[in-house]
CSV table of C-alpha atoms in Angstrom, one decimal:
chain,number,residue,atom,x,y,z
X,1,MET,CA,-44.2,106.8,-36.3
X,2,PHE,CA,-47.8,105.3,-36.3
X,3,GLU,CA,-47.6,103.3,-39.6
X,4,VAL,CA,-44.5,102.0,-38.3
X,5,PHE,CA,-46.2,100.6,-35.3
X,6,LYS,CA,-49.2,99.5,-37.4
X,7,LYS,CA,-45.3,97.2,-39.1
X,8,GLU,CA,-44.2,95.9,-35.9
X,9,VAL,CA,-47.5,95.7,-33.1
X,10,LYS,CA,-48.5,93.2,-36.9
X,11,GLU,CA,-45.4,92.2,-37.0
X,12,LEU,CA,-45.7,90.5,-33.1
X,13,LEU,CA,-49.3,89.5,-34.1
X,14,ARG,CA,-47.9,87.0,-36.3
X,15,ASP,CA,-45.2,85.5,-33.9
X,16,LYS,CA,-45.7,82.5,-31.8
X,17,LYS,CA,-43.6,83.3,-29.9
X,18,THR,CA,-45.4,86.4,-29.2
X,19,LEU,CA,-48.8,85.0,-28.5
X,20,LEU,CA,-46.8,82.7,-25.9
X,21,PHE,CA,-45.6,85.2,-24.0
X,22,VAL,CA,-48.1,88.3,-24.1
X,23,VAL,CA,-51.7,85.8,-23.9
X,24,ALA,CA,-50.7,81.6,-22.8
X,25,LEU,CA,-48.6,82.8,-20.1
X,26,PRO,CA,-50.5,85.1,-18.3
X,27,VAL,CA,-54.1,83.7,-19.2
X,28,LEU,CA,-53.3,80.2,-18.8
X,29,ILE,CA,-49.6,78.9,-17.6
X,30,PHE,CA,-49.5,81.0,-14.9
X,31,PRO,CA,-52.8,80.3,-12.8
X,32,ILE,CA,-51.8,76.7,-13.5
X,33,LEU,CA,-48.6,77.7,-11.7
X,34,PHE,CA,-50.1,79.1,-9.4
X,35,GLY,CA,-53.2,76.5,-8.5
X,36,LEU,CA,-50.8,73.9,-8.7
X,37,MET,CA,-48.0,75.1,-6.0
X,38,GLY,CA,-50.8,76.1,-3.9
X,39,PHE,CA,-52.2,72.9,-4.4
X,40,LEU,CA,-48.4,71.3,-3.4
X,41,MET,CA,-48.5,73.4,-0.5
X,42,SER,CA,-51.7,71.8,1.5
X,43,GLN,CA,-51.2,68.7,0.2
X,44,ALA,CA,-47.2,69.4,2.3
X,45,ASN,CA,-49.1,71.1,5.2
X,46,LEU,CA,-51.9,68.1,4.9
X,47,GLU,CA,-49.3,65.6,5.5
X,48,ALA,CA,-47.4,67.1,8.2
X,49,GLU,CA,-49.6,66.9,10.5
X,50,GLN,CA,-51.2,63.3,9.5
X,51,LYS,CA,-47.5,61.7,9.7
X,52,VAL,CA,-47.2,59.5,12.7
X,53,HIS,CA,-44.1,60.6,14.4
X,54,ILE,CA,-41.7,57.3,16.6
X,55,TYR,CA,-40.6,58.8,20.0
X,56,ALA,CA,-38.5,57.1,22.5
X,57,ILE,CA,-39.1,58.7,26.0
X,58,THR,CA,-36.6,58.1,29.0
X,59,GLY,CA,-38.4,58.2,32.8
X,60,SER,CA,-41.3,58.5,31.8
X,61,GLN,CA,-42.1,57.2,35.6
X,62,TYR,CA,-41.2,60.6,36.9
X,63,ALA,CA,-44.0,62.7,35.2
X,64,PRO,CA,-47.0,59.6,33.7
X,65,GLU,CA,-49.1,63.1,33.1
X,66,PHE,CA,-46.8,64.2,30.3
X,67,SER,CA,-45.7,60.9,29.1
X,68,GLU,CA,-50.2,59.8,28.9
X,69,LYS,CA,-50.8,63.2,26.9
X,70,ILE,CA,-47.7,61.9,24.5
X,71,LYS,CA,-48.6,58.4,24.6
X,72,PHE,CA,-52.4,59.7,23.6
X,73,HIS,CA,-51.1,62.0,21.0
X,74,LYS,CA,-52.5,61.1,16.8
X,75,SER,CA,-49.1,62.3,15.5
X,76,PHE,CA,-47.0,59.7,18.3
X,77,LYS,CA,-46.4,56.5,17.8
X,78,LEU,CA,-44.0,54.7,20.6
X,79,SER,CA,-40.7,53.0,19.8
X,80,LYS,CA,-40.5,49.5,20.6
X,81,ILE,CA,-36.9,49.5,21.2
X,82,LYS,CA,-35.3,51.3,25.0
X,83,TYR,CA,-33.3,54.3,24.8
X,84,GLU,CA,-31.1,54.3,28.6
X,85,SER,CA,-28.9,57.9,26.8
X,86,ILE,CA,-28.6,60.6,25.5
X,87,GLU,CA,-26.1,59.4,23.2
X,88,GLU,CA,-28.4,56.2,22.3
X,89,MET,CA,-31.5,58.5,21.6
X,90,LYS,CA,-28.5,60.8,18.6
X,91,ASN,CA,-27.5,57.3,17.3
X,92,ALA,CA,-31.2,56.7,16.7
X,93,VAL,CA,-32.0,60.3,15.4
X,94,ARG,CA,-28.9,60.4,13.2
X,95,THR,CA,-30.0,57.4,11.4
X,96,GLY,CA,-33.7,57.5,10.7
X,97,VAL,CA,-35.3,54.8,13.3
X,98,LEU,CA,-36.4,57.6,15.8
X,99,ASP,CA,-37.8,60.8,15.1
X,100,VAL,CA,-37.7,62.3,18.2
X,101,GLY,CA,-36.2,61.7,21.7
X,102,ILE,CA,-37.2,62.8,25.1
X,103,PHE,CA,-35.7,62.6,28.1
X,104,ILE,CA,-37.2,63.1,31.8
X,105,SER,CA,-35.0,64.1,34.4
X,106,SER,CA,-35.4,62.1,38.0
X,107,ASP,CA,-36.1,65.2,39.3
X,108,ALA,CA,-39.3,65.9,37.4
X,109,ARG,CA,-41.6,67.1,40.4
X,110,ALA,CA,-39.4,67.2,43.0
X,111,SER,CA,-37.1,70.3,41.1
X,112,LEU,CA,-40.0,72.9,42.2
X,113,THR,CA,-40.0,71.8,45.8
X,114,GLN,CA,-36.7,73.2,46.6
X,115,GLY,CA,-37.4,76.4,44.4
X,116,LEU,CA,-34.9,74.7,41.3
X,117,GLN,CA,-35.8,73.9,37.1
X,118,SER,CA,-35.7,70.4,36.3
X,119,ASN,CA,-33.4,69.9,33.0
X,120,TRP,CA,-35.3,67.6,30.3
X,121,LYS,CA,-33.9,67.4,27.0
X,122,VAL,CA,-35.6,66.9,23.7
X,123,VAL,CA,-33.6,65.3,20.7
X,124,PHE,CA,-34.6,65.2,17.2
X,125,ASN,CA,-33.2,66.6,13.2
X,126,ASP,CA,-33.7,70.0,13.7
X,127,ALA,CA,-32.8,70.1,10.4
X,128,SER,CA,-35.3,68.1,8.7
X,129,ALA,CA,-38.7,69.0,7.4
X,130,LEU,CA,-39.6,68.1,11.1
X,131,SER,CA,-38.5,70.8,13.1
X,132,PHE,CA,-42.2,71.9,13.9
X,133,ILE,CA,-42.2,68.7,16.5
X,134,TYR,CA,-40.6,70.2,18.9
X,135,LYS,CA,-43.6,71.9,19.6
X,136,ARG,CA,-46.0,69.9,19.6
X,137,VAL,CA,-42.9,67.9,22.4
X,138,ASN,CA,-43.1,71.4,24.3
X,139,ASP,CA,-46.9,72.0,23.6
X,140,ALA,CA,-47.4,68.8,25.7
X,141,MET,CA,-44.2,69.4,28.7
X,142,LYS,CA,-46.7,73.4,28.9
X,143,SER,CA,-49.2,70.8,29.8
X,144,PHE,CA,-47.0,69.5,32.2
X,145,SER,CA,-45.4,72.7,34.0
X,146,GLU,CA,-49.0,74.1,34.5
X,147,ILE,CA,-49.7,70.5,36.7
X,148,LEU,CA,-46.5,71.4,38.4
X,149,GLN,CA,-47.7,74.9,39.2
X,150,ALA,CA,-51.4,74.1,40.5
X,151,GLU,CA,-50.2,71.3,42.5
X,152,LYS,CA,-47.5,73.7,44.2
X,153,PHE,CA,-49.8,77.0,44.1
X,154,GLU,CA,-52.8,74.3,46.4
X,155,SER,CA,-49.8,73.5,48.4
X,156,LEU,CA,-49.1,76.6,49.7
X,157,GLY,CA,-53.2,77.0,49.4
X,158,VAL,CA,-53.1,79.9,46.3
X,159,SER,CA,-57.0,79.8,44.2
X,160,LYS,CA,-56.4,79.1,41.1
X,161,GLU,CA,-57.8,83.2,40.6
X,162,GLN,CA,-54.0,84.3,42.8
X,163,SER,CA,-52.4,81.4,40.1
X,164,ILE,CA,-53.5,83.1,37.7
X,165,ALA,CA,-52.9,86.4,38.4
X,166,LEU,CA,-49.4,85.7,40.0
X,167,LEU,CA,-48.4,84.3,36.6
X,168,ASN,CA,-49.6,86.3,34.8
X,169,PRO,CA,-50.2,89.8,37.1
X,170,ILE,CA,-51.1,92.2,34.0
X,171,LYS,CA,-53.5,90.9,31.0
X,172,ILE,CA,-53.5,93.4,27.6
X,173,GLU,CA,-56.5,92.9,25.5
X,174,LYS,CA,-55.7,94.3,22.2
X,175,ILE,CA,-57.1,96.6,20.9
X,176,ASP,CA,-56.7,97.2,16.4
X,177,THR,CA,-58.1,99.8,15.1
X,178,ALA,CA,-56.6,98.2,11.0
X,179,ASP,CA,-60.2,97.7,9.7
X,180,LYS,CA,-60.1,94.1,7.9
X,181,ARG,CA,-59.0,95.5,4.5
X,182,GLU,CA,-56.0,97.3,6.4
X,183,ASN,CA,-55.7,93.5,7.8
X,184,ILE,CA,-55.5,91.8,5.1
X,185,GLY,CA,-54.4,95.0,2.4
X,186,GLU,CA,-50.7,94.6,4.1
X,187,LYS,CA,-50.3,91.4,2.9
X,188,LEU,CA,-52.2,90.6,0.0
X,189,GLY,CA,-50.9,94.6,-1.2
X,190,ALA,CA,-46.8,93.4,-0.8
X,191,PHE,CA,-47.7,90.4,-3.3
X,192,ILE,CA,-49.5,92.1,-6.4
X,193,PRO,CA,-46.1,94.5,-6.8
X,194,TYR,CA,-44.3,91.4,-6.5
X,195,LEU,CA,-46.6,90.2,-9.8
X,196,LEU,CA,-47.6,92.7,-12.0
X,197,ILE,CA,-44.3,94.6,-11.8
X,198,PRO,CA,-41.9,91.6,-13.8
X,199,LEU,CA,-44.8,91.0,-15.6
X,200,VAL,CA,-44.2,94.8,-17.1
X,201,LEU,CA,-41.4,93.8,-18.0
X,202,ALA,CA,-41.3,90.6,-19.3
X,203,GLY,CA,-43.8,91.5,-21.5
X,204,ALA,CA,-41.3,94.4,-22.8
X,205,SER,CA,-38.8,92.5,-22.8
X,206,TYR,CA,-39.5,89.3,-25.8
X,207,PRO,CA,-41.1,91.9,-28.1
X,208,ALA,CA,-37.9,94.5,-28.0
X,209,ILE,CA,-35.3,91.9,-28.0
X,210,ASP,CA,-37.0,90.9,-31.5
X,211,LEU,CA,-37.3,94.9,-32.8
X,212,GLY,CA,-34.1,95.2,-31.8
X,213,ALA,CA,-31.2,92.6,-31.9
X,214,GLY,CA,-34.3,90.3,-33.8
X,215,GLU,CA,-33.4,93.5,-36.8
X,216,LYS,CA,-30.7,93.3,-36.5
X,217,GLU,CA,-30.0,89.6,-37.0
X,218,ARG,CA,-32.7,89.3,-40.0
X,219,GLY,CA,-31.1,92.1,-42.0
X,220,THR,CA,-33.7,94.2,-41.9
X,221,LEU,CA,-32.8,96.6,-40.4
X,222,GLU,CA,-31.0,98.9,-42.9
X,223,THR,CA,-34.8,98.0,-44.8
X,224,LEU,CA,-35.7,100.2,-42.7
X,225,LEU,CA,-33.4,102.7,-42.4
X,226,LEU,CA,-33.7,103.7,-45.7
X,227,THR,CA,-37.3,104.3,-45.7
X,228,PRO,CA,-38.7,107.8,-46.2
X,229,VAL,CA,-38.6,107.8,-42.4
X,230,THR,CA,-37.1,109.5,-39.6
X,231,ARG,CA,-35.0,107.3,-37.1
X,232,THR,CA,-36.7,109.6,-34.1
X,233,GLU,CA,-40.2,108.1,-35.5
X,234,LEU,CA,-38.7,105.4,-36.8
X,235,VAL,CA,-37.1,104.2,-32.9
X,236,LEU,CA,-40.7,105.9,-30.9
X,237,GLY,CA,-42.5,103.7,-33.3
X,238,LYS,CA,-41.2,100.6,-31.6
X,239,PHE,CA,-40.9,102.0,-28.5
X,240,PHE,CA,-45.0,102.3,-28.8
X,241,THR,CA,-44.9,98.4,-29.6
X,242,VAL,CA,-43.1,97.7,-27.2
X,243,LEU,CA,-44.8,100.1,-24.3
X,244,ALA,CA,-48.2,98.2,-25.6
X,245,SER,CA,-46.9,95.0,-25.0
X,246,SER,CA,-45.7,95.7,-22.1
X,247,LEU,CA,-49.4,97.1,-20.4
X,248,MET,CA,-51.1,94.3,-22.4
X,249,THR,CA,-49.6,91.6,-20.6
X,250,ALA,CA,-49.9,93.1,-17.2
X,251,LEU,CA,-53.8,93.7,-17.7
X,252,ILE,CA,-54.5,90.6,-19.4
X,253,THR,CA,-52.8,89.2,-15.8
X,254,VAL,CA,-54.2,90.8,-13.9
X,255,VAL,CA,-58.1,90.1,-15.7
X,256,SER,CA,-56.5,86.4,-15.8
X,257,MET,CA,-56.3,86.5,-12.4
X,258,GLY,CA,-59.4,88.2,-11.2
X,259,PHE,CA,-61.1,85.1,-13.2
X,260,TRP,CA,-59.6,82.9,-11.6
X,261,VAL,CA,-59.8,84.1,-8.2
X,262,SER,CA,-63.9,84.2,-9.1
X,263,ILE,CA,-63.8,80.3,-10.3
X,264,ALA,CA,-61.9,79.2,-7.3
X,265,SER,CA,-64.2,80.6,-4.4
X,266,ASN,CA,-66.9,78.6,-6.1
X,267,PHE,CA,-64.9,76.0,-4.8
X,268,VAL,CA,-62.4,76.5,-1.9
X,269,ASP,CA,-62.9,79.5,1.1
X,270,ALA,CA,-62.0,83.0,-0.4
X,271,LYS,CA,-64.3,85.3,1.3
X,272,ILE,CA,-61.4,87.2,3.4
X,273,ILE,CA,-59.9,87.6,-0.1
X,274,THR,CA,-62.4,88.8,-2.3
X,275,ASP,CA,-64.4,91.1,0.8
X,276,VAL,CA,-61.1,93.6,0.4
X,277,MET,CA,-60.4,93.1,-3.2
X,278,GLY,CA,-64.4,93.8,-3.7
X,279,THR,CA,-63.8,97.2,-1.0
X,280,ILE,CA,-61.4,98.5,-3.4
X,281,GLY,CA,-62.7,101.4,-5.8
X,282,VAL,CA,-62.9,102.1,-9.2
X,283,LEU,CA,-60.5,105.0,-9.0
X,284,ASP,CA,-57.9,102.9,-6.6
X,285,LEU,CA,-57.9,100.1,-8.9
X,286,SER,CA,-57.7,102.7,-12.0
X,287,LEU,CA,-54.7,104.7,-10.0
X,288,ILE,CA,-52.7,101.1,-10.2
X,289,LEU,CA,-53.1,100.7,-13.5
X,290,LEU,CA,-52.0,103.7,-14.3
X,291,MET,CA,-48.8,103.7,-12.1
X,292,LEU,CA,-48.1,100.7,-14.5
X,293,VAL,CA,-48.2,102.7,-17.9
X,294,PRO,CA,-44.8,105.5,-16.8
X,295,LEU,CA,-43.7,102.5,-14.9
X,296,ALA,CA,-43.6,99.9,-18.4
X,297,GLY,CA,-42.4,102.8,-20.5
X,298,ILE,CA,-38.9,102.3,-18.2
X,299,PHE,CA,-38.5,99.1,-18.8
X,300,SER,CA,-39.5,99.9,-22.3
X,301,SER,CA,-36.9,102.2,-23.1
X,302,LEU,CA,-34.5,100.0,-20.7
X,303,VAL,CA,-34.8,96.9,-22.7
X,304,LEU,CA,-35.3,98.4,-26.2
X,305,ALA,CA,-31.6,100.0,-25.9
X,306,ILE,CA,-30.9,97.1,-25.0
X,307,SER,CA,-31.8,95.3,-27.5
X,308,ILE,CA,-30.7,98.0,-30.1
X,309,TYR,CA,-27.1,98.0,-29.0
X,310,ALA,CA,-26.7,93.6,-29.0
X,311,ARG,CA,-25.6,91.7,-32.4
X,312,THR,CA,-27.5,88.7,-31.6
X,313,PHE,CA,-30.8,87.9,-30.7
X,314,LYS,CA,-28.4,86.0,-28.1
X,315,GLU,CA,-26.7,88.7,-27.2
X,316,ALA,CA,-29.7,90.8,-26.6
X,317,GLN,CA,-31.1,87.8,-24.3
X,318,ASN,CA,-27.7,87.9,-22.1
X,319,TYR,CA,-27.9,91.3,-21.1
X,320,MET,CA,-32.1,90.9,-19.8
X,321,GLY,CA,-30.6,88.6,-17.3
X,322,PRO,CA,-28.6,91.6,-14.7
X,323,LEU,CA,-31.8,94.4,-16.1
X,324,SER,CA,-34.3,91.4,-14.3
X,325,MET,CA,-32.4,91.0,-11.2
X,326,VAL,CA,-31.5,94.9,-11.5
X,327,ALA,CA,-35.0,95.5,-10.9
X,328,PHE,CA,-36.1,92.8,-8.5
X,329,MET,CA,-33.9,94.9,-6.1
X,330,PRO,CA,-36.1,97.7,-5.5
X,331,LEU,CA,-39.0,95.1,-4.9
X,332,VAL,CA,-37.2,93.4,-2.2
X,333,VAL,CA,-36.9,97.3,-0.6
X,334,ALA,CA,-41.0,97.3,-1.3
X,335,MET,CA,-41.1,94.3,1.1
X,336,MET,CA,-38.7,95.6,4.0
X,337,PRO,CA,-40.3,95.3,7.3
X,338,ASN,CA,-41.7,99.3,8.2
X,339,MET,CA,-41.1,100.1,4.6
X,340,GLU,CA,-43.4,103.1,3.9
X,341,LEU,CA,-44.2,105.4,1.5
X,342,THR,CA,-42.5,108.7,2.0
X,343,MET,CA,-41.5,111.8,0.3
X,344,ASN,CA,-37.7,109.6,0.7
X,345,THR,CA,-39.3,106.3,-0.8
X,346,ALA,CA,-41.6,108.1,-3.0
X,347,MET,CA,-38.3,109.3,-5.1
X,348,ILE,CA,-36.9,105.1,-5.7
X,349,PRO,CA,-38.1,103.7,-8.8
X,350,ILE,CA,-39.8,100.9,-8.6
X,351,THR,CA,-40.2,101.0,-5.1
X,352,ASN,CA,-42.3,103.7,-5.1
X,353,VAL,CA,-45.0,102.0,-7.4
X,354,ALA,CA,-44.9,98.7,-5.1
X,355,LEU,CA,-45.5,100.4,-2.0
X,356,ALA,CA,-48.2,102.9,-3.6
X,357,ILE,CA,-49.9,99.7,-5.1
X,358,LYS,CA,-50.1,98.2,-1.3
X,359,GLU,CA,-51.3,101.6,0.0
X,360,LEU,CA,-53.9,101.7,-2.0
X,361,ILE,CA,-55.2,98.0,-1.7
X,362,LYS,CA,-55.3,98.8,2.4
X,363,GLY,CA,-56.5,101.9,2.4
X,364,THR,CA,-54.3,103.9,3.4
X,365,VAL,CA,-52.5,106.2,0.5
X,366,ASP,CA,-52.0,109.3,0.5
X,367,TYR,CA,-52.8,111.1,-2.6
X,368,SER,CA,-50.4,113.5,-3.6
X,369,MET,CA,-47.6,110.7,-2.5
X,370,VAL,CA,-49.2,109.1,-5.5
X,371,ALA,CA,-49.5,112.2,-7.6
X,372,MET,CA,-45.7,112.6,-6.8
X,373,ILE,CA,-44.3,109.6,-7.5
X,374,PHE,CA,-46.6,109.9,-11.4
X,375,VAL,CA,-44.5,113.0,-11.5
X,376,ALA,CA,-41.2,111.0,-10.8
X,377,THR,CA,-41.4,108.0,-13.2
X,378,PHE,CA,-43.0,109.7,-16.2
X,379,ALA,CA,-40.4,112.0,-16.0
X,380,LEU,CA,-37.7,109.1,-15.7
X,381,ALA,CA,-40.0,107.3,-18.4
X,382,GLY,CA,-39.2,110.7,-20.4
X,383,ILE,CA,-35.5,111.6,-19.4
X,384,LEU,CA,-34.8,107.0,-20.9
X,385,MET,CA,-37.1,108.2,-23.8
X,386,GLY,CA,-35.1,110.8,-25.4
X,387,PHE,CA,-32.0,108.2,-24.6
X,388,CYS,CA,-33.2,105.6,-26.3
X,389,VAL,CA,-34.0,108.0,-29.5
X,390,HIS,CA,-30.5,109.4,-29.0
X,391,TRP,CA,-28.8,106.1,-28.8
X,392,PHE,CA,-30.6,105.0,-31.7
X,393,LYS,CA,-28.8,108.2,-34.1
X,394,LYS,CA,-25.5,106.2,-33.2
X,395,GLU,CA,-23.8,104.6,-35.8
X,396,SER,CA,-22.3,102.7,-33.3
X,397,VAL,CA,-24.6,101.8,-31.2
X,398,LEU,CA,-26.4,100.3,-34.6
X,399,PHE,CA,-23.5,98.6,-36.8
X,400,ARG,CA,-21.3,98.1,-34.1
């Protein structure tokens, strides 16, 4: 078995595609992609903040304070065209001449005296990238509403303090018992499994395709079967090669991401993330990496069994797509709101590992649950490995 393992590892290391998937992607391409995504998102947010929107307002004389606030807002510029109706504003927004139209009712002040609400209208395209524009207009409207409230309370002889108490009779003081690690870990902990677990699968997929379907296509599988090595030893040698590749991809990714985060922290303010990552102990970090071992065993068994069944390299690749979709579903379940690590979720493959990683990063993990996950995942990995050995021994599978 060890000789088969050495032979397969040497062949994989000679393959430039393997080095690309196992080394180049985690070390260079993934960090570059994530960095580029972050840069583009920050640029998009910056442009959105700096963009000046063309607006039109009808009935500004009824709410001069509101009109002045919008006029001097850095994000708005008054249109030179006058609009007299809602329909005209709608057409202008549809054609892109106008970004937002504001129609102020003539009873902007008088309605409050009668105990009624004044009905204003804001015309904009809520399906476009400008949907956030409503919030800016709404904030200005709230400021004007506060002015009207203050005027009304003053006319009734109510002091400012009394008006605040009347509008908000209960003041809630938030006392958060979660520390910084738990707060950041709740968000970061959901992202890390979403990155690591697919990489474990990706690191196993390509070598498995080459060691199974690739051997068939090249015609070298028959030669291997004629050697004085049992089929069990042969398939286990291939299995441990795929397992090593899977774990190496995840390990290189973790080290690479840590390196690039440390570099990026010198240029951007990532103190909160680095502080949280610094609080993760050696035990927790070791458990995160160890939990990937049986998970990699599950993935390695599945992809190797699929590769052994496939007739050609291309057919094996076609089978990997549905497998990736199936593997993503438990990850999505783990990211659902209020999904926690319990006795039930600890028995769900992939979901249990993702939830355990999140709890380890938060520092709120129940180590008995981690032990249960290890047992369940190792048991499943052992069953699938046994199936893979049995699968390899079937002539109808090898030479279909």
